[in-house]
Amino acid sequence: MSLLVTGSIGIDTVEAPWGTVSGALGGSSVYFSFAASFFCPVRLVGVVGDDCPADFLQPLLEHPAIDTAGLEVRAGSKTFRWHGRYHQDVNRRQTVKVELNVLAEHPPAIPESFRDSEFVFLANTHPGLQMDLLRQLPRARLVVADTMDLWIENEPEALAELLGVIDGLVLNDSEARQLTGLSNVIAAGREIVEKVQARRQGRPGRRGFLVIKKGEHGSVLFADGEVCALPGYPLAKVVDPTGAGDSFAGAMMGRLAASGDLSAAGLRRAMAFGTVTASFAIEDFSLNRLRSISRERIDQRLAEFEEMLRI
Amino acid sequence: MSLLVTGSIGIDTVEAPWGTVSGALGGSSVYFSFAASFFCPVRLVGVVGDDCPADFLQPLLEHPAIDTAGLEVRAGSKTFRWHGRYHQDVNRRQTVKVELNVLAEHPPAIPESFRDSEFVFLANTHPGLQMDLLRQLPRARLVVADTMDLWIENEPEALAELLGVIDGLVLNDSEARQLTGLSNVIAAGREIVEKVQARRQGRPGRRGFLVIKKGEHGSVLFADGEVCALPGYPLAKVVDPTGAGDSFAGAMMGRLAASGDLSAAGLRRAMAFGTVTASFAIEDFSLNRLRSISRERIDQRLAEFEEMLRI
């Protein structure tokens, strides 16, 4: 089934004690699209300025499973830029510089050919903008959104409105705590999922669910009154955690769109695919690792993950 | 098979925003024994002073599966006391006061009737003392030890000697990082397990293994070159995390002694039993919850945990 993502496309600089990349392709919708493309075709909606180097977008444009009809190159604007620094402990990230540029302007239009999309992922942006984008997708049957601390803090009403119309939400553990004021992640998740379940009247689809991402510690799914915690895939070396959460969401949504299985067990399996796909993404800088692997490698690691969890 | 534990017995005071207990039965060997007793009989070696209230030790003395022949009440000495405080976020623990008392004296003797013990757990104490205790157990075939930051920092040589003679080690993630200087827990675990594998010459048993405990985030097993990460059992309410690690170790060792299955799969299942047993321990203050449940409740939660991990 058709899967659409809207989110950022960025020019990233990433520094770590073991290496640095600059001018690298990044952004939430890009990591999402590459991860999802292992499972089904992806429709990308995003915007860059006309300052991108000639071959910068090439990996997106030439990808056979990523439809870039919704990729706008806006004349006179500048591309979103992000500069981050990791330390020896990669769980410590420092944002050196952010230039929103074109992301602070009006959002890209959703092309006519994308309007029948059924599976939709609204990567993190202003919740009002997420609502605007969603209104252009009347056929959406599974809408999942991401958000961040900034909107939880500054736009609680717009965010509450969004929570009432989506089917699923993806958050970090710190965001789940912030949203509820509860320190226990399981209690926080239960409270949030009740809000998510107050979804738009009359809209087909499944009842609300929530995934809380805990980085190296894995993720927790709240669906149908049940809680499922999965560990992270154990890696002895993490090169660049940038985009891990978006890769996780991409593989999860890709799997859901491909299988159409929205049961609690189907969501759990999709979350497992998200876990192992994200574990590849962080093994190298930028999209290098995701671009070098095949679906077979993902299935192989999923089988290892499955075996590891056989208690 | 016979399981022996040596460790502390304490008079605990625990404060939390939702309640306080004082003068409660605690200590590493006590939590361990109650948790292990669901799986097999346990032999307890520990020492208290003669200041214990009359009925204080009753739950230990009357327990049909805990053999207290190694429990010494030392005249003229005072019992170990620990006073801790938890905050709204129970992962933040503050030690208000520690009185080592009898723990700072010579250790209890291992009674003749316990000398044939085959499964041995050396709860955290000075590594030199752990070595002394182990020398009194010539029939030990699976020896697992716990340790703490204090000994890693101050007694590295005694600890290295201990690591060379034991079969398994249980650590917190912060201790694993401290022991290796590595921030990645998986890399740290791999390095430690190589040391543990340098076990005593000619001693029967299995090759060294390591379990790293990550609190609410679960645990990681390193055995036979493989890494297995399990999540914590998801709980929306934690009342008192005191003794969680010892309960985990108790159930794990109890299961290993009962099943005799020391394969990597056997260790994994034992770790799963440790996880669910510890999840009960933290649902109430002191030993209240462990004392109120049956083996059937543990098996039931293990089945739920198993189902949750079926991806």
Coordinates of C-alpha atoms in Angstrom, one line a residue:
Chain A
M1 CA 0.0 0.0 0.0
S2 CA 1.1 3.6 -0.6
L3 CA 3.4 5.1 2.0
L4 CA 4.0 8.9 2.2
V5 CA 6.5 10.8 4.4
T6 CA 6.9 14.5 4.9
G7 CA 9.8 15.8 6.8
S8 CA 13.2 17.5 6.6
I9 CA 15.9 17.1 4.0
G10 CA 19.2 18.5 5.4
I11 CA 22.8 19.2 4.7
D12 CA 24.5 17.6 7.7
T13 CA 27.8 18.0 9.3
V14 CA 28.6 15.3 11.9
E15 CA 31.7 15.3 14.1
A16 CA 32.8 12.3 16.2
P17 CA 36.1 11.4 17.9
W18 CA 36.6 8.7 15.1
G19 CA 35.7 10.9 12.1
T20 CA 33.8 13.7 10.6
V21 CA 31.5 14.1 7.6
S22 CA 30.4 17.4 6.2
G23 CA 27.9 18.4 3.5
A24 CA 26.3 14.9 3.9
L25 CA 22.7 14.1 2.9
G26 CA 20.5 13.9 6.0
G27 CA 17.1 14.9 7.4
S28 CA 14.2 13.0 8.9
S29 CA 12.4 12.3 5.6
V30 CA 15.6 11.1 4.0
Y31 CA 16.5 8.5 6.7
F32 CA 12.9 7.5 6.8
S33 CA 12.7 7.0 3.0
F34 CA 15.8 4.9 2.7
A35 CA 14.8 2.7 5.6
A36 CA 11.2 2.3 4.4
S37 CA 12.4 1.6 0.8
F38 CA 13.5 -1.9 1.9
F39 CA 9.8 -2.8 2.5
C40 CA 7.7 -0.8 -0.1
P41 CA 7.8 2.2 -2.4
V42 CA 8.0 5.5 -0.6
R43 CA 6.6 8.9 -1.6
L44 CA 8.7 11.8 -0.3
V45 CA 7.4 15.3 0.4
G46 CA 10.2 17.7 1.3
V47 CA 11.8 21.0 0.3
V48 CA 15.4 22.1 -0.3
G49 CA 16.9 25.4 -1.5
D50 CA 18.7 25.9 -4.7
D51 CA 22.1 25.9 -2.9
C52 CA 22.4 22.1 -2.9
P53 CA 25.5 20.8 -4.7
A54 CA 24.7 19.3 -8.1
D55 CA 25.0 15.6 -7.0
F56 CA 23.7 16.1 -3.5
L57 CA 20.2 14.8 -4.1
Q58 CA 21.3 12.1 -6.5
P59 CA 21.0 9.2 -4.1
L60 CA 17.3 10.2 -3.6
L61 CA 16.6 10.9 -7.2
E62 CA 18.1 7.7 -8.5
H63 CA 16.6 5.4 -5.9
P64 CA 14.1 3.1 -7.7
A65 CA 11.8 2.8 -4.7
I66 CA 11.7 6.5 -3.7
D67 CA 9.2 8.7 -5.6
T68 CA 10.5 12.3 -5.4
A69 CA 7.6 13.9 -7.2
G70 CA 7.0 15.7 -3.9
L71 CA 10.6 17.0 -3.6
E72 CA 10.7 20.7 -4.2
V73 CA 13.8 22.7 -5.1
R74 CA 12.9 26.2 -4.1
A75 CA 14.6 29.0 -6.0
G76 CA 16.1 31.7 -3.8
S77 CA 15.9 29.6 -0.7
K78 CA 18.6 27.8 1.3
T79 CA 18.5 24.2 2.4
F80 CA 18.2 23.2 6.1
R81 CA 21.6 22.6 7.7
W82 CA 22.4 20.7 10.9
H83 CA 25.8 20.4 12.6
G84 CA 26.1 17.9 15.4
R85 CA 28.9 16.6 17.5
Y86 CA 29.1 13.2 19.3
H87 CA 31.5 12.4 22.1
Q88 CA 33.2 9.2 23.1
D89 CA 29.9 8.2 24.7
V90 CA 27.7 8.5 21.6
N91 CA 24.6 8.9 23.7
R92 CA 25.9 12.4 24.4
R93 CA 25.0 14.6 21.4
Q94 CA 25.8 18.3 21.1
T95 CA 24.0 20.5 18.5
V96 CA 26.7 22.8 17.2
K97 CA 24.5 24.7 14.8
V98 CA 21.1 24.6 13.2
E99 CA 20.0 26.7 10.2
L100 CA 16.3 26.1 9.5
N101 CA 16.4 28.1 6.3
V102 CA 13.7 26.8 3.9
L103 CA 12.1 24.8 6.8
A104 CA 11.0 28.2 8.3
E105 CA 9.2 29.1 5.1
H106 CA 5.8 27.6 3.9
P107 CA 5.8 23.9 3.5
P108 CA 6.1 22.0 0.2
A109 CA 2.9 21.1 -1.6
I110 CA 1.7 17.6 -1.7
P111 CA 1.5 16.7 -5.4
E112 CA -1.8 15.5 -6.9
S113 CA -0.3 12.0 -7.6
F114 CA 0.4 11.6 -3.8
R115 CA -3.1 12.6 -2.6
D116 CA -4.4 9.0 -2.5
S117 CA -1.7 7.9 0.0
E118 CA -3.0 5.5 2.7
F119 CA 0.0 5.2 5.0
V120 CA 1.3 8.6 6.2
F121 CA 4.3 9.5 8.4
L122 CA 4.4 13.1 9.5
A123 CA 8.0 13.6 10.7
N124 CA 8.7 16.1 13.3
T125 CA 7.7 19.7 12.5
H126 CA 5.3 22.3 13.9
P127 CA 2.1 20.4 14.8
G128 CA 0.0 23.0 13.0
L129 CA 2.0 22.3 9.8
Q130 CA 1.5 18.6 10.3
M131 CA -2.3 19.2 10.5
D132 CA -2.1 21.3 7.3
L133 CA -0.3 18.5 5.5
L134 CA -2.7 15.9 6.7
R135 CA -5.7 17.8 5.4
Q136 CA -4.3 17.3 1.9
L137 CA -4.4 13.5 2.4
P138 CA -8.1 12.5 2.5
R139 CA -7.5 8.8 1.9
A140 CA -5.0 8.4 4.8
R141 CA -5.9 5.3 6.8
L142 CA -2.9 5.1 9.1
V143 CA -1.3 8.4 10.1
V144 CA 1.7 8.3 12.4
A145 CA 3.4 11.4 13.7
D146 CA 6.7 12.3 15.4
T147 CA 7.2 15.4 17.5
M148 CA 9.8 17.0 19.7
D149 CA 10.4 18.8 23.1
L150 CA 10.1 22.3 21.4
W151 CA 6.4 21.7 20.4
I152 CA 5.5 19.9 23.6
E153 CA 6.8 23.0 25.5
N154 CA 5.6 25.8 23.2
E155 CA 2.6 24.4 21.2
P156 CA 0.6 22.2 23.6
E157 CA -2.8 23.1 22.1
A158 CA -1.8 22.5 18.5
L159 CA -0.1 19.2 19.6
A160 CA -3.3 18.1 21.5
E161 CA -5.3 18.8 18.3
L162 CA -2.9 16.7 16.3
L163 CA -3.1 13.9 18.8
G164 CA -6.8 13.8 18.3
V165 CA -6.6 13.0 14.6
I166 CA -3.7 10.7 14.2
D167 CA -3.6 6.9 14.6
G168 CA -0.1 6.5 16.1
L169 CA 2.6 8.6 17.7
V170 CA 6.4 8.0 18.0
L171 CA 8.3 9.7 20.8
N172 CA 11.6 9.6 22.6
D173 CA 11.4 8.6 26.3
S174 CA 12.4 12.1 27.4
E175 CA 9.6 13.6 25.4
A176 CA 7.1 11.1 26.8
R177 CA 8.2 12.2 30.3
Q178 CA 7.9 15.8 29.4
L179 CA 4.4 15.4 27.8
T180 CA 3.0 13.8 31.0
G181 CA 5.2 14.9 33.8
L182 CA 5.5 11.3 34.8
S183 CA 9.0 9.8 35.3
N184 CA 7.9 6.2 34.7
V185 CA 8.0 5.6 31.0
I186 CA 5.4 2.9 31.1
A187 CA 3.0 5.0 33.1
A188 CA 3.7 8.0 30.7
G189 CA 3.0 5.8 27.7
R190 CA -0.3 4.6 29.0
E191 CA -1.4 8.1 29.7
I192 CA -0.4 9.3 26.2
V193 CA -2.0 6.5 24.3
E194 CA -5.3 7.3 25.9
K195 CA -5.1 10.7 24.3
V196 CA -4.0 9.3 21.0
Q197 CA -7.0 7.0 21.0
A198 CA -9.3 10.0 21.0
R199 CA -8.8 10.0 17.2
R200 CA -10.8 11.7 14.5
Q201 CA -14.4 10.6 14.4
G202 CA -15.5 8.4 11.6
R203 CA -12.1 7.8 10.2
P204 CA -11.3 4.2 9.2
G205 CA -8.2 2.6 10.6
R206 CA -6.9 1.2 13.8
R207 CA -7.1 2.5 17.3
G208 CA -4.3 4.7 18.5
F209 CA -0.9 3.3 19.4
L210 CA 2.3 4.8 20.7
V211 CA 6.0 3.8 20.3
I212 CA 8.5 5.2 22.8
K213 CA 12.0 5.1 21.6
K214 CA 14.8 4.6 24.2
G215 CA 17.9 4.8 21.9
E216 CA 20.3 2.0 22.8
H217 CA 17.8 0.6 25.3
G218 CA 15.2 -0.3 22.7
S219 CA 11.6 0.8 22.4
V220 CA 8.2 0.2 23.9
L221 CA 4.9 -0.3 22.1
F222 CA 1.5 0.6 23.6
A223 CA -1.3 -0.9 21.6
D224 CA -4.7 -2.5 22.3
G225 CA -4.1 -2.0 26.1
E226 CA -0.9 -4.1 25.9
V227 CA 2.7 -3.0 26.5
C228 CA 5.5 -4.5 24.5
A229 CA 9.2 -3.6 25.3
L230 CA 11.9 -4.7 23.0
P231 CA 15.6 -4.2 23.6
G232 CA 17.9 -2.4 21.2
Y233 CA 19.9 -4.7 18.8
P234 CA 23.2 -5.1 20.7
L235 CA 26.1 -3.3 18.8
A236 CA 29.6 -3.0 20.1
K237 CA 30.4 -0.1 17.9
V238 CA 28.1 2.9 17.0
V239 CA 29.6 5.3 14.5
D240 CA 26.8 7.9 14.0
P241 CA 23.4 7.7 15.8
T242 CA 22.1 10.5 13.6
G243 CA 18.8 9.4 11.9
A244 CA 18.4 6.3 14.1
G245 CA 14.9 7.3 15.2
D246 CA 13.8 8.2 11.6
S247 CA 15.3 4.9 10.2
F248 CA 13.4 3.1 12.9
A249 CA 10.1 4.8 12.0
G250 CA 10.8 4.3 8.3
A251 CA 11.3 0.5 8.5
M252 CA 8.3 0.2 10.9
M253 CA 6.0 2.1 8.6
G254 CA 7.4 0.4 5.5
R255 CA 6.7 -3.0 7.1
L256 CA 3.2 -1.9 8.2
A257 CA 2.3 -0.6 4.7
A258 CA 3.8 -3.7 3.0
S259 CA 2.1 -6.2 5.3
G260 CA -1.1 -4.3 6.0
D261 CA -1.1 -6.1 9.4
L262 CA -2.1 -3.5 11.9
S263 CA -2.8 -6.0 14.7
A264 CA -0.8 -5.7 18.0
A265 CA 1.4 -8.6 16.8
G266 CA 1.8 -6.9 13.4
L267 CA 2.9 -3.6 15.1
R268 CA 5.3 -5.6 17.3
R269 CA 6.9 -7.2 14.2
A270 CA 7.1 -3.9 12.5
M271 CA 8.8 -2.4 15.6
A272 CA 11.3 -5.3 15.4
F273 CA 12.1 -4.5 11.8
G274 CA 12.5 -0.8 12.9
T275 CA 15.0 -1.9 15.5
V276 CA 17.2 -3.9 13.3
T277 CA 17.1 -1.4 10.4
A278 CA 18.1 1.4 12.7
S279 CA 20.9 -0.7 14.0
F280 CA 22.4 -0.7 10.5
A281 CA 21.9 3.0 10.0
I282 CA 24.1 3.8 13.0
E283 CA 27.0 1.6 11.9
D284 CA 28.4 4.3 9.6
F285 CA 28.1 8.0 8.9
S286 CA 25.1 9.6 7.1
L287 CA 23.3 7.1 4.9
N288 CA 26.4 5.1 4.0
R289 CA 25.4 1.9 5.7
L290 CA 21.7 2.0 4.7
R291 CA 22.8 2.5 1.1
S292 CA 25.2 -0.5 1.2
I293 CA 22.9 -3.2 2.6
S294 CA 20.2 -5.3 1.0
R295 CA 16.8 -6.4 2.3
E296 CA 18.4 -9.9 2.9
R297 CA 20.8 -8.4 5.4
I298 CA 17.9 -6.9 7.3
D299 CA 16.0 -10.2 7.3
Q300 CA 19.1 -12.0 8.5
R301 CA 19.6 -9.7 11.4
L302 CA 15.9 -9.9 12.2
A303 CA 16.3 -13.7 12.4
E304 CA 19.2 -13.2 14.8
F305 CA 17.2 -10.7 16.9
E306 CA 14.3 -13.2 17.0
E307 CA 16.6 -16.0 18.1
M308 CA 18.1 -13.8 20.8
L309 CA 14.6 -13.1 22.2
R310 CA 13.7 -16.8 22.3
I311 CA 13.7 -17.4 26.0
Chain B
M1 CA 21.5 -29.2 42.8
S2 CA 22.7 -27.4 45.9
L3 CA 22.8 -23.6 45.7
L4 CA 24.7 -21.5 48.3
V5 CA 24.8 -17.8 48.7
T6 CA 27.0 -15.6 50.8
G7 CA 26.2 -11.9 51.3
S8 CA 24.8 -9.3 53.5
I9 CA 21.8 -9.4 55.9
G10 CA 20.7 -5.9 56.7
I11 CA 18.2 -3.8 58.7
D12 CA 16.9 -1.4 56.0
T13 CA 15.2 1.9 56.1
V14 CA 13.7 2.9 52.8
E15 CA 12.1 6.3 52.2
A16 CA 10.0 7.2 49.1
P17 CA 7.5 9.9 48.3
W18 CA 4.8 7.3 48.6
G19 CA 5.8 5.6 51.8
T20 CA 8.5 4.6 54.2
V21 CA 9.6 1.4 55.9
S22 CA 12.1 1.2 58.7
G23 CA 13.7 -1.7 60.4
A24 CA 12.9 -3.9 57.4
L25 CA 14.6 -7.2 56.6
G26 CA 17.0 -6.6 53.7
G27 CA 20.5 -7.3 52.4
S28 CA 21.9 -9.0 49.3
S29 CA 21.8 -12.6 50.5
V30 CA 18.2 -12.2 51.8
Y31 CA 16.7 -10.9 48.5
F32 CA 18.8 -13.5 46.7
S33 CA 17.5 -16.4 48.9
F34 CA 13.8 -15.5 48.7
A35 CA 14.1 -15.2 44.9
A36 CA 16.1 -18.4 44.5
S37 CA 13.7 -20.3 46.8
F38 CA 11.0 -20.4 44.1
F39 CA 13.3 -22.6 42.1
C40 CA 15.4 -24.8 44.5
P41 CA 16.5 -25.0 48.1
V42 CA 19.0 -22.3 49.1
R43 CA 21.8 -22.4 51.6
L44 CA 22.4 -19.0 53.2
V45 CA 25.7 -17.9 54.7
G46 CA 25.6 -14.6 56.5
V47 CA 26.1 -12.8 59.8
V48 CA 24.1 -10.4 62.0
G49 CA 24.7 -8.9 65.4
D50 CA 22.7 -9.7 68.5
D51 CA 20.8 -6.4 68.1
C52 CA 18.2 -7.8 65.8
P53 CA 14.6 -7.6 67.1
A54 CA 13.2 -10.9 68.2
D55 CA 11.1 -11.6 65.1
F56 CA 13.4 -9.9 62.6
L57 CA 14.9 -13.1 61.2
Q58 CA 11.7 -15.0 61.4
P59 CA 10.8 -14.9 57.7
L60 CA 14.3 -16.5 57.0
L61 CA 14.2 -19.0 59.8
E62 CA 10.7 -20.2 59.0
H63 CA 11.2 -20.5 55.2
P64 CA 11.0 -24.1 54.2
A65 CA 13.4 -23.7 51.3
I66 CA 16.0 -21.6 53.0
D67 CA 18.6 -23.5 55.0
T68 CA 19.9 -21.1 57.7
A69 CA 22.6 -23.3 59.1
G70 CA 25.1 -20.7 57.8
L71 CA 23.4 -17.8 59.5
E72 CA 25.5 -16.6 62.4
V73 CA 24.1 -14.3 65.2
R74 CA 27.3 -12.8 66.6
A75 CA 27.3 -11.8 70.2
G76 CA 28.5 -8.3 70.9
S77 CA 28.2 -7.2 67.3
K78 CA 25.8 -5.0 65.5
T79 CA 23.8 -5.8 62.4
F80 CA 24.6 -4.1 59.0
R81 CA 22.2 -1.1 58.5
W82 CA 21.3 0.7 55.3
H83 CA 19.1 3.8 54.9
G84 CA 18.2 4.8 51.4
R85 CA 15.9 7.4 49.8
Y86 CA 14.1 7.2 46.5
H87 CA 12.7 10.2 44.6
Q88 CA 9.7 10.6 42.3
D89 CA 12.0 9.1 39.6
V90 CA 12.9 5.8 41.4
N91 CA 16.0 5.5 39.2
R92 CA 17.5 8.2 41.5
R93 CA 18.6 6.7 44.7
Q94 CA 20.3 8.5 47.6
T95 CA 22.1 6.6 50.3
V96 CA 21.3 8.4 53.5
K97 CA 23.4 6.3 55.9
V98 CA 25.3 3.0 55.9
E99 CA 26.6 1.3 59.0
L100 CA 28.7 -1.7 58.1
N101 CA 28.9 -2.9 61.7
V102 CA 29.4 -6.8 61.6
L103 CA 30.2 -6.7 57.9
A104 CA 33.4 -5.0 58.7
E105 CA 34.5 -7.9 61.0
H106 CA 35.6 -11.4 60.0
P107 CA 33.2 -13.2 57.7
P108 CA 30.9 -16.0 58.9
A109 CA 32.2 -19.5 58.6
I110 CA 30.7 -21.9 56.0
P111 CA 29.2 -24.8 58.0
E112 CA 30.5 -28.3 57.3
S113 CA 27.1 -29.3 55.9
F114 CA 27.3 -26.6 53.2
R115 CA 30.8 -27.6 51.9
D116 CA 29.6 -29.8 49.1
S117 CA 27.7 -26.9 47.5
E118 CA 27.9 -27.0 43.7
F119 CA 26.2 -23.7 42.7
V120 CA 27.6 -20.7 44.5
F121 CA 26.8 -17.0 44.4
L122 CA 29.2 -14.6 46.0
A123 CA 27.2 -11.5 46.6
N124 CA 29.1 -8.2 46.6
T125 CA 31.8 -7.8 49.3
H126 CA 35.6 -7.3 49.3
P127 CA 37.0 -9.6 46.5
G128 CA 39.6 -11.0 48.9
L129 CA 36.8 -12.1 51.2
Q130 CA 35.0 -13.6 48.2
M131 CA 38.2 -15.6 47.5
D132 CA 38.4 -16.8 51.1
L133 CA 34.8 -18.0 51.0
L134 CA 35.3 -19.8 47.7
R135 CA 38.3 -21.7 49.1
Q136 CA 36.0 -23.3 51.6
L137 CA 33.8 -24.7 48.7
P138 CA 35.9 -27.4 46.9
R139 CA 33.0 -28.9 45.1
A140 CA 31.7 -25.7 43.5
R141 CA 31.0 -26.2 39.8
L142 CA 29.3 -22.9 39.0
V143 CA 30.6 -19.9 40.8
V144 CA 29.1 -16.5 40.1
A145 CA 30.1 -13.3 41.8
D146 CA 28.8 -9.7 42.1
T147 CA 31.0 -6.7 42.8
M148 CA 30.7 -2.9 43.1
D149 CA 32.4 0.4 42.1
L150 CA 34.3 0.5 45.4
W151 CA 36.3 -2.7 44.7
I152 CA 36.7 -1.8 41.0
E153 CA 38.3 1.5 42.1
N154 CA 40.3 0.4 45.2
E155 CA 41.0 -3.3 44.8
P156 CA 41.7 -3.9 41.1
E157 CA 44.3 -6.7 41.8
A158 CA 42.2 -8.7 44.2
L159 CA 39.3 -8.3 41.8
A160 CA 41.4 -9.5 38.8
E161 CA 42.4 -12.5 40.9
L162 CA 38.7 -13.3 41.6
L163 CA 37.8 -12.9 37.9
G164 CA 40.3 -15.6 37.1
V165 CA 38.6 -18.3 39.3
I166 CA 34.9 -17.7 38.8
D167 CA 32.6 -18.9 36.1
G168 CA 30.3 -16.0 35.8
L169 CA 30.0 -12.3 36.8
V170 CA 27.1 -10.0 37.4
L171 CA 27.6 -6.3 37.1
N172 CA 25.6 -3.0 36.7
D173 CA 26.2 -1.2 33.5
S174 CA 28.0 1.7 35.3
E175 CA 30.3 -0.9 36.8
A176 CA 31.0 -2.5 33.4
R177 CA 31.9 0.9 32.0
Q178 CA 34.1 1.7 35.0
L179 CA 35.9 -1.7 34.8
T180 CA 36.9 -1.2 31.2
G181 CA 36.8 2.6 30.6
L182 CA 34.5 1.8 27.6
S183 CA 31.3 3.8 27.3
N184 CA 29.6 1.2 25.0
V185 CA 28.1 -1.5 27.3
I186 CA 28.4 -4.2 24.6
A187 CA 32.0 -3.5 23.9
A188 CA 32.7 -3.3 27.7
G189 CA 30.9 -6.7 28.3
R190 CA 32.9 -8.4 25.5
E191 CA 36.2 -7.2 27.1
I192 CA 35.2 -8.3 30.6
V193 CA 34.0 -11.7 29.5
E194 CA 37.4 -12.5 28.1
K195 CA 38.9 -11.9 31.5
V196 CA 36.2 -14.0 33.2
Q197 CA 37.0 -16.8 30.8
A198 CA 40.5 -17.0 32.1
R199 CA 39.1 -19.2 34.9
R200 CA 40.8 -21.5 37.3
Q201 CA 42.7 -24.3 35.7
G202 CA 41.3 -27.8 35.8
R203 CA 38.0 -26.8 37.4
P204 CA 35.0 -28.4 35.9
G205 CA 32.1 -26.3 34.8
R206 CA 31.2 -23.9 31.9
R207 CA 33.3 -21.2 30.3
G208 CA 33.0 -17.7 31.8
F209 CA 29.9 -15.6 31.2
L210 CA 28.8 -12.2 32.2
V211 CA 25.4 -10.5 32.9
I212 CA 25.2 -6.7 32.8
K213 CA 22.2 -5.4 34.6
K214 CA 20.7 -2.1 33.3
G215 CA 17.8 -1.6 35.8
E216 CA 14.5 -0.7 34.1
H217 CA 16.3 -1.2 30.7
G218 CA 16.8 -4.9 31.2
S219 CA 20.0 -6.9 31.0
V220 CA 22.6 -8.3 28.6
L221 CA 24.1 -11.7 28.7
F222 CA 27.5 -12.5 27.2
A223 CA 28.1 -16.2 26.8
D224 CA 29.8 -18.5 24.3
G225 CA 30.7 -15.5 22.1
E226 CA 27.1 -14.5 21.8
V227 CA 25.3 -11.4 23.1
C228 CA 21.7 -11.5 24.3
A229 CA 19.9 -8.4 25.4
L230 CA 16.5 -8.7 27.1
P231 CA 14.3 -5.7 28.1
G232 CA 13.1 -5.1 31.6
Y233 CA 9.6 -6.4 32.3
P234 CA 7.4 -3.2 31.8
L235 CA 6.0 -2.0 35.0
A236 CA 3.9 1.2 35.3
K237 CA 4.6 1.5 39.1
V238 CA 7.8 0.7 40.9
V239 CA 7.5 1.0 44.7
D240 CA 11.0 0.1 46.0
P241 CA 13.8 -1.0 43.6
T242 CA 16.0 -2.1 46.6
G243 CA 17.2 -5.6 46.1
A244 CA 16.2 -5.8 42.4
G245 CA 19.6 -6.9 41.3
D246 CA 19.9 -9.5 44.1
S247 CA 16.4 -10.9 43.3
F248 CA 17.4 -11.1 39.7
A249 CA 20.6 -13.0 40.5
G250 CA 18.7 -15.2 43.0
A251 CA 16.1 -16.3 40.5
M252 CA 18.7 -16.7 37.7
M253 CA 21.0 -18.9 39.9
G254 CA 18.0 -20.8 41.3
R255 CA 16.8 -21.6 37.8
L256 CA 20.4 -22.7 36.7
A257 CA 20.8 -24.9 39.8
A258 CA 17.3 -26.4 39.3
S259 CA 17.6 -27.1 35.6
G260 CA 21.3 -27.8 35.4
D261 CA 21.2 -26.3 31.9
L262 CA 24.3 -24.2 31.5
S263 CA 24.1 -23.8 27.8
A264 CA 23.7 -20.3 26.3
A265 CA 20.0 -21.0 25.9
G266 CA 19.8 -22.2 29.5
L267 CA 21.5 -19.0 30.7
R268 CA 19.1 -16.9 28.6
R269 CA 16.1 -18.6 30.1
A270 CA 17.5 -18.2 33.6
M271 CA 18.1 -14.5 32.9
A272 CA 14.4 -14.2 31.8
F273 CA 13.3 -15.8 35.1
G274 CA 15.6 -13.3 36.9
T275 CA 13.9 -10.5 35.0
V276 CA 10.4 -11.4 36.0
T277 CA 11.2 -12.3 39.6
A278 CA 12.9 -9.0 40.1
S279 CA 9.9 -7.2 38.6
F280 CA 7.8 -8.6 41.4
A281 CA 10.4 -7.7 44.1
I282 CA 10.1 -4.0 43.2
E283 CA 6.3 -3.8 43.3
D284 CA 6.4 -3.4 47.1
F285 CA 8.7 -2.4 50.0
S286 CA 11.3 -4.8 51.4
L287 CA 10.4 -8.5 50.7
N288 CA 6.7 -8.0 51.0
R289 CA 5.9 -8.8 47.4
L290 CA 8.3 -11.7 47.0
R291 CA 6.8 -13.2 50.2
S292 CA 3.3 -12.9 48.9
I293 CA 3.6 -14.6 45.5
S294 CA 3.8 -18.2 44.4
R295 CA 6.0 -19.9 41.8
E296 CA 2.8 -20.0 39.6
R297 CA 2.7 -16.2 39.4
I298 CA 6.3 -16.2 38.3
D299 CA 5.6 -18.8 35.6
Q300 CA 2.6 -16.8 34.5
R301 CA 4.6 -13.6 34.1
L302 CA 7.3 -15.4 32.4
A303 CA 4.8 -16.7 29.8
E304 CA 3.6 -13.0 29.3
F305 CA 7.2 -11.9 28.9
E306 CA 7.8 -14.7 26.4
E307 CA 4.7 -13.7 24.4
M308 CA 5.8 -10.1 24.5
L309 CA 9.1 -11.0 22.9
R310 CA 7.6 -13.1 20.2
I311 CA 8.3 -10.9 17.2

